[in-house]
Short mmCIF file of C-alpha atoms and ligand atoms in Angstrom, two decimals:
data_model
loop_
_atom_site.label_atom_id
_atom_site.label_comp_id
_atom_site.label_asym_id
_atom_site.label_seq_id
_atom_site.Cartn_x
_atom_site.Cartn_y
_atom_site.Cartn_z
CA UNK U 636 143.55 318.66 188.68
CA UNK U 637 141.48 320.97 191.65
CA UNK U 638 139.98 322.81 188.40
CA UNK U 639 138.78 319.16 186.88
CA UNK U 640 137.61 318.37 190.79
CA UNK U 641 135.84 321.02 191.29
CA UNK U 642 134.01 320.49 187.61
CA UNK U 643 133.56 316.69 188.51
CA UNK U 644 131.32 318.57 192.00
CA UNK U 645 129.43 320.82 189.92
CA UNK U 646 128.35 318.31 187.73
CA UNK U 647 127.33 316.12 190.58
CA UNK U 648 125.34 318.77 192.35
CA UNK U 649 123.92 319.97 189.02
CA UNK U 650 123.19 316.21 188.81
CA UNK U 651 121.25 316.07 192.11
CA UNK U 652 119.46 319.21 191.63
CA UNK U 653 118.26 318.59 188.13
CA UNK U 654 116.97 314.87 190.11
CA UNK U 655 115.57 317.03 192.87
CA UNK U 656 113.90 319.50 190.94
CA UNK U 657 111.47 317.02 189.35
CA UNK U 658 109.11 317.89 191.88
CA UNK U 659 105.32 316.57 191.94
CA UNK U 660 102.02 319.02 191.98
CA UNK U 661 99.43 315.62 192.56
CA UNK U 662 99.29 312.63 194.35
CA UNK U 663 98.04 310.48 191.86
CA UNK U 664 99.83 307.29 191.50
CA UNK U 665 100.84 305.65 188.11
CA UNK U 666 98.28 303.15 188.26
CA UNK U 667 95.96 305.98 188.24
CA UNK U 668 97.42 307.73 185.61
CA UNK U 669 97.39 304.70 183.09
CA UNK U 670 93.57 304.23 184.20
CA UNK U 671 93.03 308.25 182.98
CA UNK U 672 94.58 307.91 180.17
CA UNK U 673 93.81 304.32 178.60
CA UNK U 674 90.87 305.87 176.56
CA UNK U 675 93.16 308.45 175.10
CA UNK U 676 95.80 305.94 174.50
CA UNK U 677 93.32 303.20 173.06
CA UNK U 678 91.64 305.74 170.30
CA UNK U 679 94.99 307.02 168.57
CA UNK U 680 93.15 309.13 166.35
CA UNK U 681 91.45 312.82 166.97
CA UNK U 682 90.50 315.82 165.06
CA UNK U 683 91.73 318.81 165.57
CA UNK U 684 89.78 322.06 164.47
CA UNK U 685 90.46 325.52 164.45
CA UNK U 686 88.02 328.29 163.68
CA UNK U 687 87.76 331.85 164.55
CA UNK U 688 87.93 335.37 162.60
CA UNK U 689 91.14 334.55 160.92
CA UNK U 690 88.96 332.04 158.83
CA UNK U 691 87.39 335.37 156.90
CA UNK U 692 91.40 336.96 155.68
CA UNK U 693 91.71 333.37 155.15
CA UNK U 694 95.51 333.52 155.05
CA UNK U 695 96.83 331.67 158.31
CA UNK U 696 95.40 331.57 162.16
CA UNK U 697 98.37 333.61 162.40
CA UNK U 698 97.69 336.66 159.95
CA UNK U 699 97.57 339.30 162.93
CA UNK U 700 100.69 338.93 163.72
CA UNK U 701 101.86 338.09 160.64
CA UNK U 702 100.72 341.15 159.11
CA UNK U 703 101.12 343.01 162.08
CA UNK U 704 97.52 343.92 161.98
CA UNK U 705 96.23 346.33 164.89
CA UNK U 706 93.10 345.26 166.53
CA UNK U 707 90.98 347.99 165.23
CA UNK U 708 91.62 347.12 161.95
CA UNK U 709 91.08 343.02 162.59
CA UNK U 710 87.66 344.14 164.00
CA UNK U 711 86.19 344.19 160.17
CA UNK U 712 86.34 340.37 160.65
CA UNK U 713 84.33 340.43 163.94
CA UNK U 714 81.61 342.69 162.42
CA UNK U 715 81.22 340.35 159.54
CA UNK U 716 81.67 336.87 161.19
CA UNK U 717 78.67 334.97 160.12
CA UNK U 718 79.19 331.51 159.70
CA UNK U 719 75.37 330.32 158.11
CA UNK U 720 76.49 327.12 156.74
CA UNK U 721 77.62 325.99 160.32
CA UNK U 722 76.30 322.56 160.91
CA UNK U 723 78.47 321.09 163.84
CA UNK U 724 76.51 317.69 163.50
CA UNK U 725 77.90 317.27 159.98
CA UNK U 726 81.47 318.35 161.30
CA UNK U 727 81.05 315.35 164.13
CA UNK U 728 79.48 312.72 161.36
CA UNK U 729 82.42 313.21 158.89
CA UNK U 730 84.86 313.25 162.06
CA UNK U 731 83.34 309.79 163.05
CA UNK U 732 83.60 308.36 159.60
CA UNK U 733 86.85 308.97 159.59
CA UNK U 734 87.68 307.28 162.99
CA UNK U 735 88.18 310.34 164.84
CA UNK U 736 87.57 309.66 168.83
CA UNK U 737 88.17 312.91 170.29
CA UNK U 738 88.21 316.39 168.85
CA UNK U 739 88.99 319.49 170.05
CA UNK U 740 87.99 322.51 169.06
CA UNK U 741 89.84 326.13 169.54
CA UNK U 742 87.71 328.01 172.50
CA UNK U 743 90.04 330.86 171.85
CA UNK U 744 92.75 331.42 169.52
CA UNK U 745 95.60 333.61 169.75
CA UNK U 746 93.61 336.25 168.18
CA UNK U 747 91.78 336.25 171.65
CA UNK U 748 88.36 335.72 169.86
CA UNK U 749 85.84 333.51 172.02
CA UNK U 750 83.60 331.05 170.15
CA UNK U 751 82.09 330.66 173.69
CA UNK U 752 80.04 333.27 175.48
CA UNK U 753 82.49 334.28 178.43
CA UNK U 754 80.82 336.18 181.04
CA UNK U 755 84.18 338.17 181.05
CA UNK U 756 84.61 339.54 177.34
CA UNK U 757 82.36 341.49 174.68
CA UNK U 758 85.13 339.32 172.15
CA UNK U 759 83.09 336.77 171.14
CA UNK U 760 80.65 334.94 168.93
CA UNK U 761 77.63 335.77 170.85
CA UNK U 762 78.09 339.73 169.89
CA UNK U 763 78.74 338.95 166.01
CA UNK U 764 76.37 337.91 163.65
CA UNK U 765 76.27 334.76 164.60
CA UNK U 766 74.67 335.20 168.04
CA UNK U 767 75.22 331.95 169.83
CA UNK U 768 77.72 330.00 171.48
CA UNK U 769 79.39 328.27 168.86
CA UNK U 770 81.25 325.96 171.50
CA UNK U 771 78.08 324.89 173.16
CA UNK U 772 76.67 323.52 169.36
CA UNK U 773 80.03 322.12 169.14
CA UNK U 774 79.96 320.13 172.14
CA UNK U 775 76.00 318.51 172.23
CA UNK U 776 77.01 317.62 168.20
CA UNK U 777 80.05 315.72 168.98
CA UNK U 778 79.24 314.38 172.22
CA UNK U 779 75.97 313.22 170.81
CA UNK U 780 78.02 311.24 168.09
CA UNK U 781 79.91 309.65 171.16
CA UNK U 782 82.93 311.55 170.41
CA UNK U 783 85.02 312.92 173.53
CA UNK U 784 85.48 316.38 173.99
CA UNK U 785 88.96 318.89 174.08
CA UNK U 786 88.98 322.05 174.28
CA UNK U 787 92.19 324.25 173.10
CA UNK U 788 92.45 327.52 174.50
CA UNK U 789 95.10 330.23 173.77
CA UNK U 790 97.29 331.28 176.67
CA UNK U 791 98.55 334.18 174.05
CA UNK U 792 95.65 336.95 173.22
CA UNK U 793 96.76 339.18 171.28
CA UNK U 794 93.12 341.15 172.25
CA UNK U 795 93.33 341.85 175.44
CA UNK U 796 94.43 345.54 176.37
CA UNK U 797 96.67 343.87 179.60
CA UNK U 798 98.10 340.96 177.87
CA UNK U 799 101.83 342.87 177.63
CA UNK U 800 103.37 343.46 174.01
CA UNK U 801 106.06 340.32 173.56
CA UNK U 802 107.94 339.61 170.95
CA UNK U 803 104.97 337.11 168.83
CA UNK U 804 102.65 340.14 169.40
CA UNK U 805 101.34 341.64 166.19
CA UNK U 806 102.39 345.26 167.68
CA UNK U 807 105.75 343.76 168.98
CA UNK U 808 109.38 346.03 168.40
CA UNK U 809 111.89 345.36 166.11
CA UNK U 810 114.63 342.78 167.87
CA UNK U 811 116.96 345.49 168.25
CA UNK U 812 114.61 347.93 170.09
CA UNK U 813 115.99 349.81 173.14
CA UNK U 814 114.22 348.14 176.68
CA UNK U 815 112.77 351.34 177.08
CA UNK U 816 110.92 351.35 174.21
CA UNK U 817 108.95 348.04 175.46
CA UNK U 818 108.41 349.32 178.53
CA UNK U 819 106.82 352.37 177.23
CA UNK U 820 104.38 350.13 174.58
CA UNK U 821 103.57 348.38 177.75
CA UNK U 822 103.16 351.03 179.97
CA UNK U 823 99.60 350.56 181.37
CA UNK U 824 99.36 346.13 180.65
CA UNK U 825 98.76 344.95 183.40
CA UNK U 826 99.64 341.13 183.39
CA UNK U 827 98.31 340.14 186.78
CA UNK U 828 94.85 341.44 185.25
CA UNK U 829 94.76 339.09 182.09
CA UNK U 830 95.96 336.32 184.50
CA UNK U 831 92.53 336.44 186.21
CA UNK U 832 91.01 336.66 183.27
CA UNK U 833 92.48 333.39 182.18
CA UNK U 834 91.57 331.91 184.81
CA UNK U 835 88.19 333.04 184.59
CA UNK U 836 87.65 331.66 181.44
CA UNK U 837 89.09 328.46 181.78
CA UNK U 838 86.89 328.13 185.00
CA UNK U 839 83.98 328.66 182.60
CA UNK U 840 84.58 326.57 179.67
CA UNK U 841 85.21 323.16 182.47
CA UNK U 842 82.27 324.24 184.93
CA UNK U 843 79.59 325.07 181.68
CA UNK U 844 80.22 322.21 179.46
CA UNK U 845 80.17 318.94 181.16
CA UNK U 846 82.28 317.03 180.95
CA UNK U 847 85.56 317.88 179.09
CA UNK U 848 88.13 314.97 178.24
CA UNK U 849 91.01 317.16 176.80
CA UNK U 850 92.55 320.80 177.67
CA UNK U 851 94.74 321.86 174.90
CA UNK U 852 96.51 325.19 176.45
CA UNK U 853 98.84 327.18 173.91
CA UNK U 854 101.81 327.97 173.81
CA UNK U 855 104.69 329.01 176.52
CA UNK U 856 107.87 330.28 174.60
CA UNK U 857 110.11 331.94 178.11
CA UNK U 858 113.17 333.62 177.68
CA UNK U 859 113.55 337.28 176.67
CA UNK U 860 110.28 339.22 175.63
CA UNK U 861 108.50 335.84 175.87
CA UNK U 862 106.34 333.79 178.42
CA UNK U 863 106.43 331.31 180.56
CA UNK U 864 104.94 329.48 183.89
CA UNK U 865 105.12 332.69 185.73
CA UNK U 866 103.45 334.67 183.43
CA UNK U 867 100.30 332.39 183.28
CA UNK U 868 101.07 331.52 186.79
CA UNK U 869 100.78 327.57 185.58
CA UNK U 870 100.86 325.71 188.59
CA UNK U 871 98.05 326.83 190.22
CA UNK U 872 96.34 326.98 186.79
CA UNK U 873 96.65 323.43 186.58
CA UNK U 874 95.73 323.12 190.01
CA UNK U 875 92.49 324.37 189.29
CA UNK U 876 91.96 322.46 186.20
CA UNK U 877 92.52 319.34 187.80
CA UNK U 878 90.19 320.06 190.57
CA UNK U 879 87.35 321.14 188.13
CA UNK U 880 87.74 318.38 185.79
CA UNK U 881 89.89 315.39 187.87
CA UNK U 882 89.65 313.12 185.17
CA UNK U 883 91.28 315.89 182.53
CA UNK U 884 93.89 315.23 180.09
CA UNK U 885 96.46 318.07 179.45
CA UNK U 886 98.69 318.73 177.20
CA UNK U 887 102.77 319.95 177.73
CA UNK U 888 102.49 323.70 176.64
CA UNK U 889 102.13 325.46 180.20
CA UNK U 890 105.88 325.45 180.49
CA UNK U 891 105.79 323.12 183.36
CA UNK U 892 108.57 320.67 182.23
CA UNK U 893 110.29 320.55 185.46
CA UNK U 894 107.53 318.52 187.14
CA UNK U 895 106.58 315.25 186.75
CA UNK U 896 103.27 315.53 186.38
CA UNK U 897 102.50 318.97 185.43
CA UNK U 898 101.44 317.96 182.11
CA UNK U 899 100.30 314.33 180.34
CA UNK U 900 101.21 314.37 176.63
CA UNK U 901 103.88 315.35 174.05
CA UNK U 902 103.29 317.28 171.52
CA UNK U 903 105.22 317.09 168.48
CA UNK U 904 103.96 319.76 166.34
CA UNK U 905 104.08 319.00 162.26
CA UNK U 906 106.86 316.54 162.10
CA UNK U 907 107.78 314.32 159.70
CA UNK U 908 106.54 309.93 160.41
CA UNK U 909 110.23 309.23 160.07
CA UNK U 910 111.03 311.70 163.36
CA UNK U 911 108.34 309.82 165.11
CA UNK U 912 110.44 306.66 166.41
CA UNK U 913 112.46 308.54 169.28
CA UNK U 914 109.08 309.32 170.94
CA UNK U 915 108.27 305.70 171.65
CA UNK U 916 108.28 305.02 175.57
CA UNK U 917 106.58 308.50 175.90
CA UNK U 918 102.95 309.79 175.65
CA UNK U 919 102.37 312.27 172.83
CA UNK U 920 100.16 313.54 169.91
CA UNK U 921 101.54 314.20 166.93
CA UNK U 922 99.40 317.24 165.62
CA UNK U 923 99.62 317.73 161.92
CA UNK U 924 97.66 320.09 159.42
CA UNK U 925 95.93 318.88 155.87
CA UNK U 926 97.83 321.50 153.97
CA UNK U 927 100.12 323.41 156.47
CA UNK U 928 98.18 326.31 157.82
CA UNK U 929 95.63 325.69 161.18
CA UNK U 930 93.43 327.90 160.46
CA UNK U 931 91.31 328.06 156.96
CA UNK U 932 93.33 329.00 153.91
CA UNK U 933 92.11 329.64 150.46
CA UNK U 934 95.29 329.66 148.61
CA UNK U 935 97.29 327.00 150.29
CA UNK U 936 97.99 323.96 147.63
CA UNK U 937 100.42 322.01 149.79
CA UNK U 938 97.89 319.37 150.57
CA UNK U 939 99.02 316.31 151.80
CA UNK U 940 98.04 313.06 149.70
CA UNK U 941 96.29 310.49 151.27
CA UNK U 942 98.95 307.93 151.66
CA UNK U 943 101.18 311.30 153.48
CA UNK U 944 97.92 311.44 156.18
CA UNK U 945 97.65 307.29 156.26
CA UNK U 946 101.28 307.27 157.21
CA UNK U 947 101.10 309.78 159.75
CA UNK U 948 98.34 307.98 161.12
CA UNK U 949 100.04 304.50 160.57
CA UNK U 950 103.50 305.59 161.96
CA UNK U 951 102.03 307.43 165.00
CA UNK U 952 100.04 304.61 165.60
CA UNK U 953 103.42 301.96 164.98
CA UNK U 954 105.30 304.37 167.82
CA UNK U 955 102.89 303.93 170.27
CA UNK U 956 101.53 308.02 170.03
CA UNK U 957 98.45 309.77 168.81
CA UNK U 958 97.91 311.96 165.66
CA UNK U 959 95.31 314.60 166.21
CA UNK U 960 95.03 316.10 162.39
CA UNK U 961 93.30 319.44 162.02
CA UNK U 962 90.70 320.95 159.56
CA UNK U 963 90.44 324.66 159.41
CA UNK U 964 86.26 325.29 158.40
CA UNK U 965 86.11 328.84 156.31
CA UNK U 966 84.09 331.76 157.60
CA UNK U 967 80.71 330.03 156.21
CA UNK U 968 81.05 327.46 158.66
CA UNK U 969 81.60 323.94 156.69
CA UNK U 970 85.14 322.00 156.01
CA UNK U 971 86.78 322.99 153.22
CA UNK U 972 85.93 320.48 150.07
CA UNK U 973 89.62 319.67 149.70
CA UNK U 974 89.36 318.71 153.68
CA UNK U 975 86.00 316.58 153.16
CA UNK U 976 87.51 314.82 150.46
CA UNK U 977 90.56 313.87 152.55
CA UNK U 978 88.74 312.63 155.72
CA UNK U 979 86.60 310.70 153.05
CA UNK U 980 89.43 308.95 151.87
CA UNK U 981 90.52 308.29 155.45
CA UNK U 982 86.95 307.15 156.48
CA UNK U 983 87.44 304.44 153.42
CA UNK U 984 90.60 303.66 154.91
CA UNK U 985 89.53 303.42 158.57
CA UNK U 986 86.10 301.68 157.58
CA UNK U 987 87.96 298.09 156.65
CA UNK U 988 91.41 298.54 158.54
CA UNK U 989 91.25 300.52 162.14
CA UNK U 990 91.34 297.40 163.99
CA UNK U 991 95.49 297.83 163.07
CA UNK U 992 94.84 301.58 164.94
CA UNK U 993 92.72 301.22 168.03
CA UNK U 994 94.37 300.03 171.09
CA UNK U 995 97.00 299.28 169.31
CA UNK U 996 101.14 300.17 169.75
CA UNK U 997 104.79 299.00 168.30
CA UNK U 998 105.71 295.18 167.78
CA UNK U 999 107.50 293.24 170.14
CA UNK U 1000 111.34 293.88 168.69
CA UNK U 1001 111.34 290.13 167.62
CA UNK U 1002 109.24 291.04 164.65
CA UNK U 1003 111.94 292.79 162.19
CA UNK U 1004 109.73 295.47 159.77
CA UNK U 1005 109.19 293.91 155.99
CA UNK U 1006 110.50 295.94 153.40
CA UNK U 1007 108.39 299.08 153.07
CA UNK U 1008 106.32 297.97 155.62
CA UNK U 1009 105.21 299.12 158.86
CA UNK U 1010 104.64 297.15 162.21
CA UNK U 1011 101.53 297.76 164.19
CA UNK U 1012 100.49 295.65 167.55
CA UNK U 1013 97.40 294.91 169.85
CA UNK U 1014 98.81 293.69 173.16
CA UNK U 1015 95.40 292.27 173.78
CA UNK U 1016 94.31 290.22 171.06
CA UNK U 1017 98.24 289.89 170.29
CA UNK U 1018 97.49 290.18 166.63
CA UNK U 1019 100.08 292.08 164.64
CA UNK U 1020 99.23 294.13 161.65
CA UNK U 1021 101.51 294.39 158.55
CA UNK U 1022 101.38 297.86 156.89
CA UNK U 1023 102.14 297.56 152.83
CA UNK U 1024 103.35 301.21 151.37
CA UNK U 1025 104.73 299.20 148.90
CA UNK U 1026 102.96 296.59 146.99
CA UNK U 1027 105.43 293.86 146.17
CA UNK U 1028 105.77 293.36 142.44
CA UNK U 1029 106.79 289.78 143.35
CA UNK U 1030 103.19 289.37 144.56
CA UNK U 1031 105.28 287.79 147.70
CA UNK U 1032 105.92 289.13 151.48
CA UNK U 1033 108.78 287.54 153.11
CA UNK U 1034 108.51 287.38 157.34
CA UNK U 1035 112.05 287.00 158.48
CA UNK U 1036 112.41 284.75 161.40
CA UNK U 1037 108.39 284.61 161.72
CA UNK U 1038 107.96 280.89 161.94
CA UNK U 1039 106.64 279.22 164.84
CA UNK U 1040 104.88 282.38 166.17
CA UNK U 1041 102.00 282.93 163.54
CA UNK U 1042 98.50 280.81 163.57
CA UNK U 1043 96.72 282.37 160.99
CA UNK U 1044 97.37 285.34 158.50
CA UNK U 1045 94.92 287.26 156.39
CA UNK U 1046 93.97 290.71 154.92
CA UNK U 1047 92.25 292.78 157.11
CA UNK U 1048 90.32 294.54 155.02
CA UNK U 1049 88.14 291.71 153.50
CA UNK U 1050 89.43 288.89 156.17
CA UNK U 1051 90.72 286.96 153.19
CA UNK U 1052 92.98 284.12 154.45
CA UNK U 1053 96.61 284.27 153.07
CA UNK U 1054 98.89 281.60 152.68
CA UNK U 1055 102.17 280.56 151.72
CA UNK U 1056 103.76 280.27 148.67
CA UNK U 1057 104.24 276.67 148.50
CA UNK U 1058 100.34 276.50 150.60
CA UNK U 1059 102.27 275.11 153.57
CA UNK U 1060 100.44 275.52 156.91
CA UNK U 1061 101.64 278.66 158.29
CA UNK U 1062 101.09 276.93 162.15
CA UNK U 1063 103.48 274.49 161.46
CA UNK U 1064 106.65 276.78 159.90
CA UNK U 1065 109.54 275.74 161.87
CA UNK U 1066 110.71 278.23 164.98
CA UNK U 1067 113.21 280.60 163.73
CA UNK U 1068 112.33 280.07 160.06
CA UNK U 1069 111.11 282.54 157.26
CA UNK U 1070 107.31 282.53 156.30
CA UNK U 1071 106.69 283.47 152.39
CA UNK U 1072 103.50 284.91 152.24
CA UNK U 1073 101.43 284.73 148.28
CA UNK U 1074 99.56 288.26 148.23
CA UNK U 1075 96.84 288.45 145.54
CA UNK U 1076 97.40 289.56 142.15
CA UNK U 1077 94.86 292.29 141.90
CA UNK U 1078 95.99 294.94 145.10
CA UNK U 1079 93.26 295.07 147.64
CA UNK U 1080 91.37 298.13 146.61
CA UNK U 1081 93.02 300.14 149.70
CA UNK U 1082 95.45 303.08 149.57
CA UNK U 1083 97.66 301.01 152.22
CA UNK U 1084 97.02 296.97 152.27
CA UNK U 1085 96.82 295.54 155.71
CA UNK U 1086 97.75 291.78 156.89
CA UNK U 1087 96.30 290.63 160.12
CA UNK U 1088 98.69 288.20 161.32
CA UNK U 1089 97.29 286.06 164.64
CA UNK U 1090 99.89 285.09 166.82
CA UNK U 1091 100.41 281.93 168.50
C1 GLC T 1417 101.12 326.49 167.34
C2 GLC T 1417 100.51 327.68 166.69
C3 GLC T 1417 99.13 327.51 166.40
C4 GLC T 1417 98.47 326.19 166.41
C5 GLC T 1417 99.15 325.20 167.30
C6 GLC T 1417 98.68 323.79 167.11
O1 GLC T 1417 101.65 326.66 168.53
O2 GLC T 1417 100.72 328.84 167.39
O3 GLC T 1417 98.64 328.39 165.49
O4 GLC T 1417 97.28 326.39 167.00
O5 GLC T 1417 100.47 325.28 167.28
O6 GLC T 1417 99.56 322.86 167.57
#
């Protein structure tokens, strides 16, 4: 009995504590908040790109470590980076075609190559053969295509000489390595260095840019021979970024979970639509690759169809989140063809159907989902749009326990007006009751149909 008492306690204090530790770094009330984020909320869709040296191996963003390549021999790829095909207006046309409202570009990768010339680094573009600030292009070719601005930047760098040895370093030990050992590979990294360095450079890219609507900082993984808040001393890094850039959004990776606000979004890293319904209530970003890899790889077939990237889209979109999807450009400089085809096919898409994307969320729960359809929702216009992954055979759509609360209903694509089977006004269904929708015999030519329904 005093051992279950004395349980009951400790879970009570842990209770409190775990309430109490949710402490706040700003002032900024929700109201606030909402107002920062509505435009990020509103556009649901962004591109995500990521380009640096590993695009010349051309075998994953991740190939130093991977391979546990030393930085002497990775410095072939710096010698020969020469991207001449580089044309970042293209990049921010074919990102606007496809709907994209935000992209955001890697500054740095884990690598710890800068696209940006960083008055604190000879590791950058500026000193290869491409001699320029490839962020700078970046950001007058997408901001002059009205597209808002992220930038990611690596907390990792597996570069620098006082970024310490960890266990995702390319030169890291083998698990079962005496302590010793990694203190002797360290001997001479000197964290508190490469944390001013950080902070230098994030200090440039929000003071030399403009404005910047998105910081995407990667990756925290704490815990034994990782890192964590204290290692990229978080809290007063986003202390700073909030005073350079107040109206900022920030993603969750600078390990500061125990705050309320010390980050703004989710980030649900290549998951599948169907995991994508537990996040509703939140604020995330799905990020998802065309084929698997971030960065640019030649032999990578897994590339998802176009209905796999609609539903991601659709389904992020239908749980109230973002998708951010990424292209990886090759060493040259342009997409990858198999990437400019897909964001084609998406800017076909988008072209007749993204008014069931922007500023839009989930359905009220009185709207039960169709069979293999998905539920989208504009709060403002209160239109809802129905989703068809599955084309009836039947040529009909039944809307259970619709009547009474739909005025109008029509394809959104072509604003054709549907009606019922038996061409009874759809205004007048009685409450409660099921509406029969007649879809046309020939499919819209879409990948996935849409049905604007207008709600009374
Ligand atoms: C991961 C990977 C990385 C990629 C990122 C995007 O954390 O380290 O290569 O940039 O996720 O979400």
């Amino acid at each position: 009995m005093k051992k279950v008492l004395i349980a009951m306690v400790c879970i009570c204090l842990a209770g409190t504590t775990v309430l109490a530790q949710k402490k706040r770094l700003f002032n900024e009330t929700p109201v606030q908040k909402q107002q920062r984020m509505q435009w990020w909320e509103d556009a649901r869709f962004g591109m995500f790109i990521h380009w640096g040296l590993y695009a010349l191996p051309a075998r994953h963003e991740w190939v130093k470590n991977r391979e546990r390549i030393t930085t002497e021999q990775y410095q072939k790829y710096f010698d020969l980076f020469n991207p001449d095909l580089f044309e970042p207006k293209k990049w921010a046309k074919e990102a606007k075609a496809a709907g994209m409202k935000y992209a955001v570009l890697t500054t740095k990768h884990h690598e710890g190559f800068c696209l940006f010339d960083s008055k604190y680094t000879d590791y950058k573009a500026t000193n290869t053969p491409a001699k320029r600030d490839l962020v700078r292009e970046f950001v007058d070719a997408f901001r002059a295509e009205g597209i808002k601005i992220g930038f990611y930047y690596s907390l990792i760098d597996w570069h620098h000489p006082d970024f310490t040895i960890d266990r995702v370093h390319p030169q890291r030990l083998d698990e079962n390595a005496p302590e010793a050992e990694w203190e002797k590979i360290n001997k001479g990294r000197d964290m508190t260095k490469y944390r001013e360095y950080l902070f230098n450079q994030v200090t440039e890219l929000l003071t030399n840019y403009g404005k910047i609507d998105i910081l995407w900082l990667d990756f925290s993984y704490p815990g034994k021979h990782g890192k964590g808040k204290d290692d990229w001393n978080s809290v007063a890094l986003i202390k700073q970024i909030r005073k350079l850039q107040p109206g900022i959004i920030v993603d969750n990776r600078l390990d500061l979970g125990d705050y309320e606000d010390g980050e703004d979004f989710e980030t649900p890293e290549q998951v599948k639509p169907t995991t994508l319904v537990k996040y509703r209530g939140k604020t995330w970003e799905t990020c998802q690759t065309f084929s698997g890899s971030w960065g640019y790889y030649r032999d990578e077939h897994s590339w998802k169809s176009d209905k796999q990237l609609l539903d991601l889209l659709i389904t992020s979109t239908a749980n109230g989140g973002n998708l951010i999807l990424n292209v990886g450009p090759t060493a040259r400089g342009e997409f990858d063809y198999r990437a400019t085809r897909a964001l084609d096919s998406l800017a076909l898409w988008m072209h007749g159907n993204n008014r069931s994307i922007y500023n839009c969320t989930y359905a009220p729960d009185e709207f039960s989902e169709p069979d293999g359809a998905r539920l989208t929702y504009n709060p403002q216009t209160k239109r809802l749009y129905v989703h068809l992954f599955d084309y009836p055979y039947s040529r009909q759509l039944v809307l259970k326990g619709y009547g009474g609360k739909i005025s109008y209903a029509q394809l959104l694509n072509d604003a054709s007006e549907l009606r019922t089977i038996d061409n009874s006004a759809i205004d007048s269904a009685a409450t409660g009751s099921d509406i029969i929708l007649s879809l046309p015999a020939d499919r819209p030519p879409v990948e996935v149909p849409v049905i604007e329904l207008i709600l009374k």
